[in-house]
Amino acid sequence: MRHLAHLGRAGLLAGALALAGCGSLIPGGSGGAAPGTASATARTPARPAMPIASAPQSFLPRPEDSGCIADLGASGARFDLLPDTYAAPGCNKLGTVQLMALAGDRAPLSIANLGPVQCSVAKAFNDWARFGVDRAARQILKSPVARIETMGSYACRNVAGTDRRSAHARAEAIDVAAFVLADGRRIVLKRDWQGGDAATREFLRVVHKSACKRFGTVLGPEYNAAHEDHLHLEGTGAKFCR
């Protein structure tokens, strides 16, 4: 029975990786091959390439995470699977991935300072970056987004001023501090939420509102002083948007 269970998990992973695609979002990338090497299939013209998730040979994802991994791969994000780990009571990284690039409509979006993220949050983040952030930037600021700068994701800590574990302790939240546009402009939450020009302020409010549709909890500069310099994007469940 344990052998059959192992085969079932392996089959789920194989399906997830197949759905994730066979190429790379990074120009010149080789998709499923190791960095710097080209696969035979990569030399054959085909439909637009999408990234593939890679999994170290020493572990397989939990069956309950396989569907999300497949969806994340199909979305166009580039990522690696990470092993489940426990750091301390209430602090763990279960079903997490390491995002390396997000899918934009026209080009991949890079990410700064991001650590492990639960798969469902990573999927919401990728979709928000493409459909909420990149499109808003092109429409309002007349330039696509090139990079999203974060203040991290996983951290084994409590909610400030409480004895309750933060969503960051479960790799279930991302703090976004700035956006860098393809034309070189850098939109910073702390500086531009109130101090930016009209178009920049509109952009930040649009992406905040868009985040509220995809994440469970979204906290921004108008919530409290602790969030004046970032958007806190957490989970995908019950809605709380401020």
Short mmCIF file of C-alpha atoms in Angstrom, two decimals:
data_model
loop_
_atom_site.label_atom_id
_atom_site.label_comp_id
_atom_site.label_asym_id
_atom_site.label_seq_id
_atom_site.Cartn_x
_atom_site.Cartn_y
_atom_site.Cartn_z
CA MET A 1 0.00 0.00 0.00
CA ARG A 2 2.81 2.41 0.77
CA HIS A 3 4.34 1.58 -2.62
CA LEU A 4 1.04 2.32 -4.36
CA ALA A 5 0.69 5.59 -2.51
CA HIS A 6 4.14 6.57 -3.69
CA LEU A 7 3.22 5.78 -7.29
CA GLY A 8 0.06 7.86 -6.95
CA ARG A 9 2.00 10.86 -5.75
CA ALA A 10 4.58 10.43 -8.49
CA GLY A 11 1.80 10.31 -11.10
CA LEU A 12 0.26 13.51 -9.76
CA LEU A 13 3.60 15.29 -9.88
CA ALA A 14 4.27 14.11 -13.42
CA GLY A 15 0.90 15.47 -14.52
CA ALA A 16 1.54 18.77 -12.77
CA LEU A 17 4.93 19.18 -14.39
CA ALA A 18 3.53 18.32 -17.80
CA LEU A 19 0.83 20.95 -17.46
CA ALA A 20 3.41 23.48 -16.33
CA GLY A 21 4.79 23.60 -19.86
CA CYS A 22 8.02 22.86 -21.66
CA GLY A 23 9.86 26.12 -22.15
CA SER A 24 11.08 29.18 -20.30
CA LEU A 25 9.77 32.69 -19.85
CA ILE A 26 13.32 33.98 -19.69
CA PRO A 27 14.61 35.02 -23.13
CA GLY A 28 17.16 32.45 -24.25
CA GLY A 29 16.05 30.05 -21.52
CA SER A 30 15.77 26.34 -22.11
CA GLY A 31 12.66 25.47 -20.13
CA GLY A 32 12.81 22.06 -18.54
CA ALA A 33 16.54 21.65 -19.18
CA ALA A 34 19.09 22.74 -16.62
CA PRO A 35 20.13 26.42 -16.81
CA GLY A 36 22.49 27.00 -19.70
CA THR A 37 21.57 23.80 -21.57
CA ALA A 38 19.11 23.30 -24.41
CA SER A 39 16.73 20.39 -24.81
CA ALA A 40 15.91 18.81 -28.16
CA THR A 41 12.28 19.85 -27.93
CA ALA A 42 13.28 23.44 -27.21
CA ARG A 43 14.74 23.68 -30.73
CA THR A 44 11.43 22.72 -32.35
CA PRO A 45 9.05 25.65 -32.96
CA ALA A 46 5.80 25.10 -31.10
CA ARG A 47 3.15 27.00 -29.20
CA PRO A 48 4.39 29.82 -26.91
CA ALA A 49 6.64 28.37 -24.25
CA MET A 50 5.71 28.21 -20.59
CA PRO A 51 7.97 27.38 -17.65
CA ILE A 52 8.36 24.10 -15.91
CA ALA A 53 8.45 23.49 -12.19
CA SER A 54 11.40 21.48 -11.02
CA ALA A 55 11.44 19.11 -8.07
CA PRO A 56 14.54 17.76 -6.32
CA GLN A 57 14.67 13.99 -6.55
CA SER A 58 14.54 13.61 -2.77
CA PHE A 59 10.91 14.63 -2.34
CA LEU A 60 7.53 14.91 -4.00
CA PRO A 61 4.78 17.42 -3.19
CA ARG A 62 1.78 16.39 -1.13
CA PRO A 63 -1.14 15.15 -3.24
CA GLU A 64 -3.27 18.06 -2.07
CA ASP A 65 -0.76 20.50 -3.58
CA SER A 66 -0.48 18.86 -7.01
CA GLY A 67 -3.48 20.64 -8.53
CA CYS A 68 -2.17 24.04 -7.48
CA ILE A 69 1.29 23.24 -8.82
CA ALA A 70 -0.25 22.30 -12.18
CA ASP A 71 -2.29 25.53 -12.25
CA LEU A 72 0.74 27.62 -11.33
CA GLY A 73 2.81 26.02 -14.08
CA ALA A 74 0.05 26.55 -16.63
CA SER A 75 -0.25 30.22 -15.60
CA GLY A 76 3.21 30.99 -16.98
CA ALA A 77 5.07 31.52 -13.72
CA ARG A 78 8.61 30.15 -13.37
CA PHE A 79 9.26 28.46 -10.05
CA ASP A 80 10.87 25.63 -8.11
CA LEU A 81 9.14 23.27 -5.69
CA LEU A 82 10.42 23.35 -2.12
CA PRO A 83 10.45 20.61 0.53
CA ASP A 84 8.09 20.84 3.50
CA THR A 85 9.85 22.04 6.64
CA TYR A 86 8.97 22.91 10.24
CA ALA A 87 11.00 25.60 12.00
CA ALA A 88 9.20 26.12 15.32
CA PRO A 89 5.69 25.86 16.80
CA GLY A 90 3.40 27.63 14.34
CA CYS A 91 6.20 28.20 11.83
CA ASN A 92 6.31 26.00 8.76
CA LYS A 93 6.71 25.92 5.00
CA LEU A 94 4.18 23.41 3.67
CA GLY A 95 3.32 23.20 -0.01
CA THR A 96 5.61 26.10 -0.87
CA VAL A 97 7.36 27.20 -4.04
CA GLN A 98 10.17 29.59 -4.87
CA LEU A 99 8.94 31.99 -7.55
CA MET A 100 11.65 33.11 -9.96
CA ALA A 101 9.62 34.99 -12.59
CA LEU A 102 6.00 35.98 -13.09
CA ALA A 103 4.03 36.00 -16.31
CA GLY A 104 3.23 39.33 -17.95
CA ASP A 105 1.20 39.77 -21.11
CA ARG A 106 4.25 40.66 -23.18
CA ALA A 107 7.30 39.74 -21.12
CA PRO A 108 8.18 38.02 -17.83
CA LEU A 109 8.22 40.10 -14.65
CA SER A 110 11.12 39.68 -12.26
CA ILE A 111 10.74 39.63 -8.47
CA ALA A 112 13.03 40.97 -5.77
CA ASN A 113 13.52 39.68 -2.21
CA LEU A 114 10.84 37.00 -2.32
CA GLY A 115 11.27 33.79 -0.33
CA PRO A 116 9.13 30.64 -0.04
CA VAL A 117 5.40 31.12 -0.66
CA GLN A 118 2.48 28.73 -0.35
CA CYS A 119 1.41 27.59 -3.81
CA SER A 120 -2.09 29.09 -3.66
CA VAL A 121 -0.67 32.49 -2.67
CA ALA A 122 1.97 32.23 -5.40
CA LYS A 123 -0.77 31.56 -7.97
CA ALA A 124 -2.80 34.56 -6.77
CA PHE A 125 0.34 36.70 -6.83
CA ASN A 126 1.21 35.68 -10.39
CA ASP A 127 -2.33 36.40 -11.62
CA TRP A 128 -2.46 39.73 -9.79
CA ALA A 129 0.91 40.74 -11.24
CA ARG A 130 -0.23 40.01 -14.78
CA PHE A 131 -3.86 41.03 -14.84
CA GLY A 132 -3.90 43.64 -12.08
CA VAL A 133 -0.45 45.24 -11.99
CA ASP A 134 1.08 44.94 -15.46
CA ARG A 135 -2.09 45.89 -17.30
CA ALA A 136 -2.80 48.79 -14.95
CA ALA A 137 0.72 50.11 -15.45
CA ARG A 138 0.42 49.99 -19.23
CA GLN A 139 -2.99 51.64 -19.18
CA ILE A 140 -2.37 54.33 -16.54
CA LEU A 141 1.40 54.89 -16.62
CA LYS A 142 1.97 53.98 -20.30
CA SER A 143 4.72 51.48 -19.50
CA PRO A 144 4.68 47.80 -18.56
CA VAL A 145 6.07 46.57 -15.26
CA ALA A 146 9.53 45.00 -15.33
CA ARG A 147 10.00 44.08 -11.65
CA ILE A 148 8.00 43.83 -8.44
CA GLU A 149 10.02 44.54 -5.29
CA THR A 150 8.92 42.81 -2.11
CA MET A 151 9.89 42.91 1.55
CA GLY A 152 9.77 39.13 1.73
CA SER A 153 7.29 36.37 2.42
CA TYR A 154 8.21 33.69 4.99
CA ALA A 155 9.30 34.82 8.46
CA CYS A 156 8.84 32.92 11.72
CA ARG A 157 7.30 35.72 13.77
CA ASN A 158 4.15 36.93 15.48
CA VAL A 159 1.76 39.64 14.42
CA ALA A 160 3.26 42.85 15.82
CA GLY A 161 2.13 43.49 19.38
CA THR A 162 0.44 40.10 19.81
CA ASP A 163 1.25 36.51 20.72
CA ARG A 164 -0.45 35.26 17.53
CA ARG A 165 1.60 33.86 14.67
CA SER A 166 1.67 35.99 11.52
CA ALA A 167 0.60 34.54 8.17
CA HIS A 168 4.24 35.10 7.23
CA ALA A 169 5.12 32.28 9.66
CA ARG A 170 3.31 29.89 7.29
CA ALA A 171 4.67 31.44 4.08
CA GLU A 172 1.13 32.59 3.41
CA ALA A 173 1.77 36.31 2.87
CA ILE A 174 3.82 38.62 0.65
CA ASP A 175 4.71 42.27 1.38
CA VAL A 176 5.06 44.39 -1.76
CA ALA A 177 7.03 47.64 -1.46
CA ALA A 178 7.61 48.94 -5.00
CA PHE A 179 7.14 48.46 -8.74
CA VAL A 180 9.81 49.13 -11.36
CA LEU A 181 8.53 49.99 -14.84
CA ALA A 182 10.16 49.04 -18.11
CA ASP A 183 10.87 52.73 -18.78
CA GLY A 184 12.95 52.95 -15.58
CA ARG A 185 10.47 54.61 -13.25
CA ARG A 186 10.26 53.16 -9.73
CA ILE A 187 6.92 53.44 -7.94
CA VAL A 188 7.41 53.23 -4.16
CA LEU A 189 4.48 52.70 -1.77
CA LYS A 190 5.87 54.80 1.08
CA ARG A 191 6.74 57.77 -1.12
CA ASP A 192 4.11 57.66 -3.83
CA TRP A 193 0.87 56.55 -2.16
CA GLN A 194 0.32 60.18 -1.13
CA GLY A 195 3.28 61.99 -2.71
CA GLY A 196 3.23 60.69 -6.27
CA ASP A 197 1.67 62.46 -9.22
CA ALA A 198 -2.00 61.87 -10.02
CA ALA A 199 -1.37 58.97 -12.39
CA THR A 200 0.96 57.21 -9.95
CA ARG A 201 -1.51 57.56 -7.08
CA GLU A 202 -4.27 56.20 -9.30
CA PHE A 203 -2.09 53.23 -10.30
CA LEU A 204 -1.34 52.32 -6.68
CA ARG A 205 -5.00 52.46 -5.72
CA VAL A 206 -6.01 50.38 -8.71
CA VAL A 207 -3.49 47.64 -7.90
CA HIS A 208 -4.57 47.71 -4.25
CA LYS A 209 -8.21 47.27 -5.27
CA SER A 210 -7.24 44.52 -7.70
CA ALA A 211 -5.33 42.68 -4.96
CA CYS A 212 -8.46 42.69 -2.80
CA LYS A 213 -10.20 40.57 -5.45
CA ARG A 214 -7.52 37.84 -5.42
CA PHE A 215 -6.18 37.66 -1.88
CA GLY A 216 -7.97 37.02 1.39
CA THR A 217 -6.44 39.85 3.43
CA VAL A 218 -4.95 43.00 1.87
CA LEU A 219 -3.54 45.76 4.08
CA GLY A 220 -2.13 48.99 2.65
CA PRO A 221 -0.90 52.43 3.70
CA GLU A 222 -4.36 53.54 4.82
CA TYR A 223 -4.73 50.64 7.26
CA ASN A 224 -2.14 51.76 9.82
CA ALA A 225 1.36 53.18 10.16
CA ALA A 226 2.94 49.71 10.11
CA HIS A 227 1.76 49.30 6.49
CA GLU A 228 2.61 52.74 5.14
CA ASP A 229 5.48 51.32 3.10
CA HIS A 230 3.94 48.15 1.63
CA LEU A 231 0.92 46.14 0.56
CA HIS A 232 0.41 43.06 2.72
CA LEU A 233 -1.08 40.30 0.53
CA GLU A 234 -2.27 37.29 2.51
CA GLY A 235 -4.05 34.04 1.74
CA THR A 236 -6.97 33.46 -0.58
CA GLY A 237 -9.84 32.89 1.87
CA ALA A 238 -12.19 35.24 3.72
CA LYS A 239 -11.94 38.82 2.53
CA PHE A 240 -10.56 41.71 4.58
CA CYS A 241 -9.40 44.71 2.53
CA ARG A 242 -8.09 47.96 4.00
#
